[in-house]
Coordinates of N, CA and C in Angstrom, one line a residue:
M1 N 94.3 67.9 176.0 CA 93.6 69.1 175.5 C 94.5 70.1 174.8
K2 N 95.8 70.2 175.4 CA 96.7 71.1 174.7 C 97.1 70.6 173.3
K3 N 97.2 69.2 173.2 CA 97.5 68.7 171.9 C 96.4 69.0 170.9
I4 N 95.1 69.0 171.3 CA 94.0 69.3 170.4 C 94.1 70.7 170.0
I5 N 94.3 71.6 170.9 CA 94.4 73.1 170.6 C 95.6 73.3 169.6
L6 N 96.7 72.7 169.9 CA 97.9 72.8 169.1 C 97.6 72.3 167.7
S7 N 97.0 71.2 167.5 CA 96.6 70.6 166.2 C 95.7 71.5 165.5
T8 N 94.7 72.1 166.2 CA 93.8 73.0 165.6 C 94.5 74.2 165.0
W9 N 95.4 74.8 165.8 CA 96.1 76.0 165.3 C 97.0 75.6 164.1
L10 N 97.6 74.5 164.1 CA 98.4 74.1 163.0 C 97.6 74.0 161.7
L11 N 96.4 73.4 161.9 CA 95.4 73.3 160.7 C 95.0 74.7 160.2
V12 N 94.7 75.6 161.1 CA 94.3 77.0 160.8 C 95.4 77.6 160.0
I13 N 96.7 77.5 160.5 CA 97.8 78.2 159.9 C 98.1 77.6 158.5
T14 N 98.0 76.3 158.4 CA 98.2 75.6 157.1 C 97.1 76.1 156.1
F15 N 95.9 76.1 156.6 CA 94.8 76.6 155.7 C 95.0 78.0 155.2
L16 N 95.3 78.9 156.1 CA 95.6 80.3 155.8 C 96.8 80.4 154.8
S17 N 97.8 79.7 155.0 CA 99.0 79.7 154.2 C 98.6 79.2 152.7
V18 N 97.9 78.1 152.6 CA 97.4 77.6 151.3 C 96.5 78.6 150.6
S19 N 95.6 79.3 151.4 CA 94.7 80.3 150.8 C 95.4 81.4 150.3
C20 N 96.5 81.9 151.0 CA 97.2 83.1 150.6 C 98.0 82.8 149.3
D21 N 98.6 81.5 149.3 CA 99.4 81.1 148.1 C 98.5 81.1 146.9
K22 N 97.3 80.5 147.1 CA 96.3 80.4 145.9 C 95.9 81.7 145.4
E23 N 95.7 82.7 146.4 CA 95.3 84.0 146.0 C 96.4 84.7 145.3
K24 N 97.6 84.5 145.8 CA 98.8 85.1 145.1 C 99.0 84.6 143.7
D25 N 98.8 83.2 143.5 CA 98.9 82.6 142.2 C 97.8 83.2 141.2
E26 N 96.6 83.3 141.7 CA 95.5 83.8 140.9 C 95.8 85.3 140.5
S27 N 96.3 86.1 141.4 CA 96.5 87.5 141.1 C 97.7 87.7 140.1
T28 N 98.7 86.8 140.1 CA 99.8 87.0 139.2 C 99.5 86.4 137.8
S29 N 98.5 85.6 137.7 CA 98.1 85.0 136.4 C 97.1 85.8 135.6
I30 N 96.6 86.9 136.2 CA 95.7 87.7 135.5 C 96.4 88.5 134.4
M31 N 96.0 88.4 133.2 CA 96.7 89.2 132.1 C 96.1 90.6 132.1
P32 N 97.1 91.6 131.9 CA 96.6 93.0 131.8 C 95.8 93.2 130.5
K33 N 95.0 94.2 130.5 CA 94.2 94.5 129.3 C 95.0 95.0 128.1
V34 N 94.6 94.4 127.0 CA 95.3 94.8 125.7 C 94.5 96.0 125.1
E35 N 95.3 97.0 124.7 CA 94.7 98.2 124.2 C 95.5 98.7 123.0
A36 N 94.8 99.3 122.0 CA 95.5 100.0 120.9 C 94.6 101.0 120.3
T37 N 95.2 102.1 119.9 CA 94.5 103.1 119.1 C 95.3 103.4 117.9
M38 N 94.6 103.9 116.8 CA 95.2 104.2 115.6 C 94.5 105.4 115.0
E39 N 95.2 106.4 114.5 CA 94.6 107.6 113.9 C 95.3 107.8 112.5
R40 N 94.4 108.2 111.6 CA 94.9 108.5 110.2 C 94.4 109.8 109.7
S41 N 95.2 110.6 109.2 CA 94.8 111.9 108.7 C 95.3 112.1 107.2
F42 N 94.4 112.5 106.3 CA 94.8 113.0 105.0 C 94.8 114.5 105.1
N43 N 96.0 115.1 104.8 CA 96.2 116.6 104.8 C 96.4 117.0 103.4
Y44 N 95.4 117.6 102.7 CA 95.5 117.9 101.3 C 96.4 119.1 101.0
L45 N 97.3 119.0 100.0 CA 98.3 120.0 99.8 C 97.7 121.3 99.1
E46 N 96.6 121.2 98.4 CA 96.1 122.3 97.6 C 95.0 123.1 98.4
S47 N 94.7 122.6 99.6 CA 93.7 123.3 100.4 C 94.0 123.0 101.9
A48 N 93.3 123.6 102.7 CA 93.5 123.4 104.2 C 92.6 122.2 104.7
E49 N 92.1 121.5 103.7 CA 91.2 120.4 104.1 C 91.9 119.2 104.8
E50 N 91.3 118.6 105.7 CA 91.8 117.4 106.4 C 90.7 116.4 106.6
E51 N 91.1 115.1 106.3 CA 90.1 114.0 106.5 C 90.7 113.0 107.5
K52 N 90.0 112.7 108.5 CA 90.6 112.0 109.6 C 89.7 110.8 110.0
A53 N 90.4 109.7 110.4 CA 89.7 108.5 111.0 C 90.5 108.1 112.2
V54 N 89.7 107.7 113.3 CA 90.3 107.3 114.5 C 89.7 105.9 114.9
Y55 N 90.6 105.0 115.3 CA 90.2 103.6 115.6 C 90.6 103.2 117.0
S56 N 89.8 102.5 117.7 CA 90.2 101.7 118.9 C 90.2 100.2 118.5
L57 N 91.3 99.6 118.6 CA 91.4 98.3 118.1 C 91.2 97.2 119.1
S58 N 90.6 96.1 118.7 CA 90.4 95.0 119.6 C 91.5 94.0 119.5
L59 N 91.6 93.1 120.4 CA 92.7 92.1 120.4 C 92.9 91.4 119.0
K60 N 91.8 91.0 118.4 CA 91.8 90.3 117.1 C 92.3 91.2 115.9
E61 N 92.3 92.5 116.2 CA 92.6 93.5 115.1 C 94.1 93.9 115.1
M62 N 94.9 93.3 116.0 CA 96.3 93.7 116.0 C 97.1 92.4 116.3
Q63 N 98.3 92.4 115.9 CA 99.2 91.3 116.1 C 100.6 91.7 116.2
L64 N 101.4 91.0 117.1 CA 102.8 91.1 117.2 C 103.4 89.8 117.0
V65 N 104.1 89.5 115.9 CA 104.5 88.2 115.5 C 106.0 88.2 115.2
S66 N 106.7 87.1 115.6 CA 108.1 87.0 115.3 C 108.4 85.7 114.6
D67 N 109.3 85.8 113.6 CA 109.7 84.5 113.0 C 111.2 84.7 112.8
E68 N 111.9 83.8 112.0 CA 113.3 83.8 111.9 C 113.8 85.0 111.2
E69 N 113.0 85.7 110.4 CA 113.4 86.8 109.5 C 113.1 88.1 110.1
K70 N 111.9 88.3 110.9 CA 111.4 89.6 111.2 C 110.5 89.6 112.4
L71 N 110.4 90.8 113.0 CA 109.3 91.1 113.9 C 108.3 91.9 113.2
Q72 N 107.0 91.5 113.3 CA 105.9 92.2 112.5 C 104.8 92.7 113.4
L73 N 104.5 93.9 113.2 CA 103.3 94.5 114.0 C 102.2 94.9 113.0
N74 N 101.1 94.3 113.2 CA 99.9 94.5 112.3 C 98.8 95.3 113.1
F75 N 98.3 96.4 112.4 CA 97.2 97.1 113.0 C 96.2 97.1 111.9
A76 N 95.1 96.3 112.0 CA 94.2 96.1 110.9 C 92.8 96.0 111.4
P77 N 92.1 97.2 111.6 CA 90.7 97.2 112.0 C 89.9 96.4 111.1
S78 N 88.8 95.8 111.6 CA 88.0 94.9 110.9 C 87.2 95.6 109.7
Q79 N 87.1 94.9 108.6 CA 86.4 95.3 107.5 C 84.9 94.9 107.6
P80 N 84.0 95.6 107.0 CA 84.1 96.7 106.0 C 83.9 98.0 106.7
A81 N 83.7 98.1 108.0 CA 83.4 99.4 108.7 C 84.6 100.3 108.7
T82 N 85.8 99.8 108.5 CA 87.0 100.6 108.6 C 87.8 100.6 107.3
I83 N 88.6 101.5 107.0 CA 89.2 101.6 105.7 C 90.8 101.8 105.7
D84 N 91.4 101.6 106.8 CA 92.9 101.7 106.9 C 93.5 100.5 107.7
A85 N 94.7 100.3 107.3 CA 95.5 99.2 108.0 C 97.0 99.5 107.8
L86 N 97.8 99.1 108.8 CA 99.2 99.3 108.8 C 99.9 98.0 109.2
V87 N 101.1 97.8 108.5 CA 102.0 96.7 108.9 C 103.4 97.2 109.0
F88 N 104.0 97.0 110.2 CA 105.4 97.3 110.4 C 106.2 96.0 110.3
N89 N 107.4 96.0 109.6 CA 108.3 94.9 109.6 C 109.7 95.3 110.0
I90 N 110.2 94.6 111.0 CA 111.6 95.0 111.5 C 112.4 93.7 111.3
K91 N 113.5 93.7 110.5 CA 114.3 92.5 110.3 C 115.0 92.1 111.7
Q92 N 115.2 90.8 111.9 CA 115.8 90.3 113.1 C 117.1 91.0 113.3
A93 N 117.9 91.2 112.2 CA 119.2 91.8 112.4 C 119.1 93.3 112.8
D94 N 118.0 93.9 112.6 CA 117.8 95.3 113.0 C 117.2 95.5 114.4
L95 N 116.8 94.4 115.0 CA 116.1 94.5 116.3 C 117.1 94.9 117.4
L96 N 116.7 95.8 118.3 CA 117.6 96.2 119.4 C 117.4 95.2 120.6
H97 N 118.3 95.2 121.5 CA 118.4 94.3 122.6 C 117.1 94.3 123.4
G98 N 116.4 93.2 123.5 CA 115.2 93.1 124.3 C 114.0 93.8 123.6
Y99 N 114.2 94.1 122.3 CA 113.2 94.7 121.4 C 112.9 96.2 121.7
I100 N 113.3 96.6 122.9 CA 113.0 98.0 123.4 C 113.9 99.0 122.6
G101 N 113.2 100.0 122.1 CA 113.9 101.1 121.4 C 113.1 101.7 120.3
T102 N 113.7 102.7 119.6 CA 113.0 103.4 118.6 C 113.5 102.9 117.2
Y103 N 112.6 102.6 116.3 CA 112.9 102.1 115.0 C 112.4 103.1 113.9
T104 N 113.3 103.8 113.3 CA 113.0 104.7 112.3 C 112.5 104.0 111.1
V105 N 111.5 104.6 110.4 CA 110.9 104.0 109.2 C 111.9 104.1 108.1
R106 N 112.2 103.0 107.4 CA 113.1 103.0 106.2 C 112.3 103.5 105.0
S107 N 112.8 104.5 104.3 CA 112.1 105.0 103.1 C 113.1 105.4 102.0
L108 N 112.6 106.0 101.0 CA 113.5 106.5 99.9 C 114.6 107.4 100.4
S109 N 114.2 108.3 101.4 CA 115.1 109.3 101.8 C 116.2 108.8 102.9
N110 N 115.9 107.6 103.5 CA 116.9 107.1 104.5 C 117.0 105.6 104.4
N111 N 117.1 105.1 103.3 CA 117.1 103.6 103.0 C 118.2 102.9 103.9
K112 N 119.3 103.5 104.1 CA 120.4 102.8 104.8 C 120.3 102.9 106.4
T113 N 119.6 104.0 106.8 CA 119.6 104.2 108.3 C 118.3 103.7 108.9
G114 N 117.2 103.6 108.2 CA 116.0 103.1 108.7 C 116.0 101.7 109.1
R115 N 115.2 101.3 110.2 CA 115.2 100.0 110.7 C 113.8 99.3 110.5
A116 N 112.8 100.1 110.2 CA 111.4 99.5 110.1 C 110.8 99.7 108.7
D117 N 110.3 98.7 108.1 CA 109.6 98.9 106.8 C 108.1 99.0 107.1
L118 N 107.4 99.9 106.4 CA 106.0 100.1 106.6 C 105.2 99.9 105.4
T119 N 104.0 99.2 105.5 CA 103.1 99.2 104.4 C 101.7 99.7 104.9
Y120 N 101.2 100.7 104.2 CA 99.9 101.3 104.6 C 98.9 100.9 103.6
Y121 N 97.7 100.4 104.0 CA 96.7 100.0 103.1 C 95.5 100.9 103.3
H122 N 94.8 101.3 102.2 CA 93.6 102.1 102.3 C 92.6 101.4 101.4
Y123 N 91.4 101.0 102.0 CA 90.4 100.3 101.3 C 89.4 101.3 100.8
Y124 N 89.2 101.3 99.4 CA 88.3 102.3 98.8 C 87.0 101.7 98.4
N125 N 86.9 100.4 98.5 CA 85.5 99.7 98.5 C 85.7 98.4 99.2
K126 N 84.6 97.6 99.2 CA 84.6 96.3 100.0 C 85.7 95.3 99.5
T127 N 86.1 95.4 98.3 CA 87.0 94.3 97.8 C 88.4 94.9 97.3
S128 N 88.5 96.2 97.2 CA 89.8 96.7 96.6 C 90.4 97.7 97.6
K129 N 91.8 97.7 97.5 CA 92.5 98.6 98.3 C 93.8 99.1 97.6
S130 N 94.3 100.2 98.1 CA 95.6 100.7 97.6 C 96.6 100.4 98.7
A131 N 97.9 100.3 98.3 CA 99.0 100.1 99.2 C 100.1 101.1 98.9
L132 N 100.7 101.6 100.0 CA 101.8 102.5 99.9 C 103.0 101.8 100.7
F133 N 104.1 101.6 100.1 CA 105.2 100.9 100.7 C 106.3 101.9 101.1
S134 N 106.9 101.8 102.2 CA 108.0 102.7 102.6 C 109.2 102.6 101.6
S135 N 109.4 101.4 101.0 CA 110.5 101.3 100.0 C 110.3 102.1 98.8
G136 N 109.0 102.5 98.5 CA 108.8 103.2 97.2 C 108.2 104.6 97.4
N137 N 108.1 105.1 98.7 CA 107.6 106.4 99.0 C 108.4 107.1 100.0
R138 N 108.3 108.4 100.1 CA 109.0 109.2 101.1 C 108.2 109.2 102.4
M139 N 108.8 108.7 103.4 CA 108.1 108.7 104.7 C 109.1 109.1 105.8
E140 N 108.5 109.7 106.8 CA 109.3 110.1 108.0 C 108.5 109.6 109.2
G141 N 109.3 109.2 110.2 CA 108.7 108.7 111.5 C 109.3 107.5 112.0
Q142 N 108.6 106.9 113.0 CA 109.2 105.8 113.7 C 108.1 105.0 114.5
I143 N 108.5 103.8 114.8 CA 107.7 103.0 115.8 C 108.6 102.8 117.0
E144 N 108.1 103.0 118.2 CA 108.9 102.8 119.4 C 108.3 101.7 120.3
I145 N 109.1 100.8 120.6 CA 108.7 99.8 121.6 C 109.3 100.2 123.0
K146 N 108.4 100.7 123.8 CA 108.8 101.3 125.1 C 109.0 100.3 126.2
A147 N 108.3 99.2 126.1 CA 108.4 98.2 127.1 C 108.2 96.8 126.5
Y148 N 109.0 95.8 127.0 CA 108.8 94.4 126.6 C 109.2 93.5 127.7
N149 N 108.3 92.6 128.1 CA 108.5 91.7 129.2 C 108.7 90.3 128.6
A150 N 110.0 89.8 128.7 CA 110.3 88.5 128.1 C 109.6 87.3 128.7
T151 N 109.2 87.5 130.0 CA 108.5 86.4 130.6 C 107.1 86.3 130.2
T152 N 106.4 87.4 130.1 CA 105.0 87.4 129.6 C 104.8 87.5 128.1
G153 N 105.8 88.0 127.4 CA 105.8 88.3 126.0 C 104.9 89.5 125.7
L154 N 104.7 90.4 126.6 CA 103.9 91.6 126.4 C 104.7 92.8 126.0
A155 N 104.3 93.6 125.0 CA 105.0 94.7 124.5 C 104.0 95.9 124.5
S156 N 104.6 97.1 124.7 CA 103.9 98.4 124.7 C 104.7 99.4 123.9
G157 N 104.0 100.3 123.3 CA 104.8 101.4 122.6 C 103.8 102.3 121.8
N158 N 104.4 103.0 120.8 CA 103.6 103.9 120.0 C 104.3 104.1 118.6
F159 N 103.6 104.7 117.7 CA 104.2 105.0 116.4 C 103.6 106.4 115.9
E160 N 104.4 107.0 115.0 CA 104.0 108.2 114.3 C 104.7 108.3 113.0
V161 N 104.0 108.3 111.9 CA 104.6 108.3 110.6 C 103.9 109.3 109.7
T162 N 104.7 110.0 108.8 CA 104.1 110.9 107.8 C 104.5 110.4 106.4
I163 N 103.5 110.1 105.6 CA 103.8 109.7 104.2 C 103.6 111.0 103.3
M164 N 104.6 111.4 102.6 CA 104.6 112.7 102.0 C 104.2 112.7 100.5
N165 N 103.4 113.7 100.1 CA 103.1 114.0 98.7 C 102.7 112.8 97.9
V166 N 101.6 112.2 98.3 CA 101.1 111.0 97.6 C 99.7 111.3 97.0
T167 N 99.3 110.6 96.0 CA 98.0 110.7 95.4 C 96.9 110.3 96.5
D168 N 95.9 111.1 96.6 CA 94.8 110.9 97.5 C 94.3 109.4 97.4
P169 N 94.5 108.6 98.4 CA 94.1 107.2 98.4 C 92.6 107.0 98.1
T170 N 91.8 108.0 98.4 CA 90.3 107.8 98.2 C 90.0 107.9 96.7
S171 N 90.9 108.4 95.9 CA 90.7 108.6 94.5 C 91.1 107.4 93.6
Y172 N 91.8 106.4 94.2 CA 92.3 105.3 93.4 C 91.2 104.5 92.7
G173 N 90.0 104.5 93.2 CA 89.0 103.7 92.6 C 88.2 104.5 91.6
S174 N 88.5 105.7 91.3 CA 87.8 106.5 90.3 C 88.7 107.0 89.2
N175 N 88.2 107.5 88.1 CA 89.0 108.0 87.0 C 89.1 109.5 87.0
Q176 N 90.0 110.0 87.8 CA 90.2 111.4 87.9 C 91.4 111.8 87.0
E177 N 91.2 112.9 86.3 CA 92.3 113.4 85.4 C 93.5 113.9 86.3
K178 N 93.1 114.7 87.3 CA 94.2 115.2 88.1 C 93.8 115.0 89.6
P179 N 94.1 113.8 90.2 CA 93.7 113.5 91.5 C 94.5 114.4 92.5
R180 N 93.9 114.7 93.6 CA 94.6 115.5 94.6 C 95.8 114.9 95.3
K181 N 96.7 115.7 95.8 CA 97.8 115.2 96.5 C 97.7 115.5 98.0
C182 N 98.2 114.6 98.8 CA 98.1 114.8 100.2 C 99.3 114.2 101.0
N183 N 99.5 114.7 102.2 CA 100.3 114.0 103.2 C 99.5 113.1 104.1
I184 N 99.9 112.0 104.4 CA 99.1 111.1 105.3 C 99.9 110.9 106.6
T185 N 99.2 111.2 107.7 CA 99.8 111.1 109.0 C 99.1 109.9 109.7
L186 N 100.0 109.0 110.2 CA 99.5 107.8 110.9 C 100.1 107.8 112.3
K187 N 99.3 107.7 113.3 CA 99.9 107.6 114.7 C 99.0 106.8 115.6
G188 N 99.6 106.2 116.6 CA 98.8 105.4 117.5 C 99.7 104.9 118.6
K189 N 99.1 104.0 119.5 CA 99.8 103.4 120.6 C 99.2 102.1 120.9
F190 N 100.0 101.2 121.5 CA 99.6 99.9 121.9 C 100.1 99.5 123.3
N191 N 99.3 98.8 124.1 CA 99.6 98.4 125.4 C 99.4 96.9 125.6
N192 N 100.3 96.2 126.1 CA 100.2 94.8 126.4 C 99.9 93.9 125.2
L193 N 100.5 94.2 124.1 CA 100.3 93.4 122.9 C 101.2 92.1 123.1
N194 N 100.6 90.9 122.9 CA 101.3 89.7 123.2 C 102.1 89.2 122.0
L195 N 103.4 88.9 122.2 CA 104.2 88.4 121.1 C 103.9 86.9 120.8
A196 N 103.7 86.6 119.5 CA 103.4 85.2 119.1 C 104.5 84.8 118.1
N197 N 104.8 83.5 118.1 CA 105.8 83.0 117.1 C 105.1 82.5 115.9
A198 N 105.5 82.8 114.8 CA 104.9 82.4 113.5 C 105.2 81.0 113.2

């Protein structure tokens, strides 16, 4: 009788141990939610007018990709409902240890000290867009990678950039004699963006 009771207890303990391990495995394999927001403002220089767009991006609308040359972060809300997109490129030689850190945008004013190149796209109709490159315009700001987990490949951070004194991107598709000038402010954040290899 004692042997039967002992065997029963051993079976119960084994079952509970396996159940706990399985539960632990399932809880550690759950991926955290991926989130990103992006905001764009046109601040017109000749008036107090401001034109703003705010986006909540889905997983398919953003990318964090690494290859032999660079780390690239894409924020590209789906067309045609949205009209803005951003691409950050950081050369492998300019990456900080573990990716974590602040990367100043490289532009005409700080070509030697900047670490991140930026391209901003504005779609002014369904098939055409304008592009502003940090290499050819004056920009101030940075992208910050606040956290990166090498095991899961997940990164979180934020960005804020101002593109200064440029032609109103909404006027590129029309023939205006004197298009308005504006400053463009771009800011946003991203959480649990998964790093992929190109």
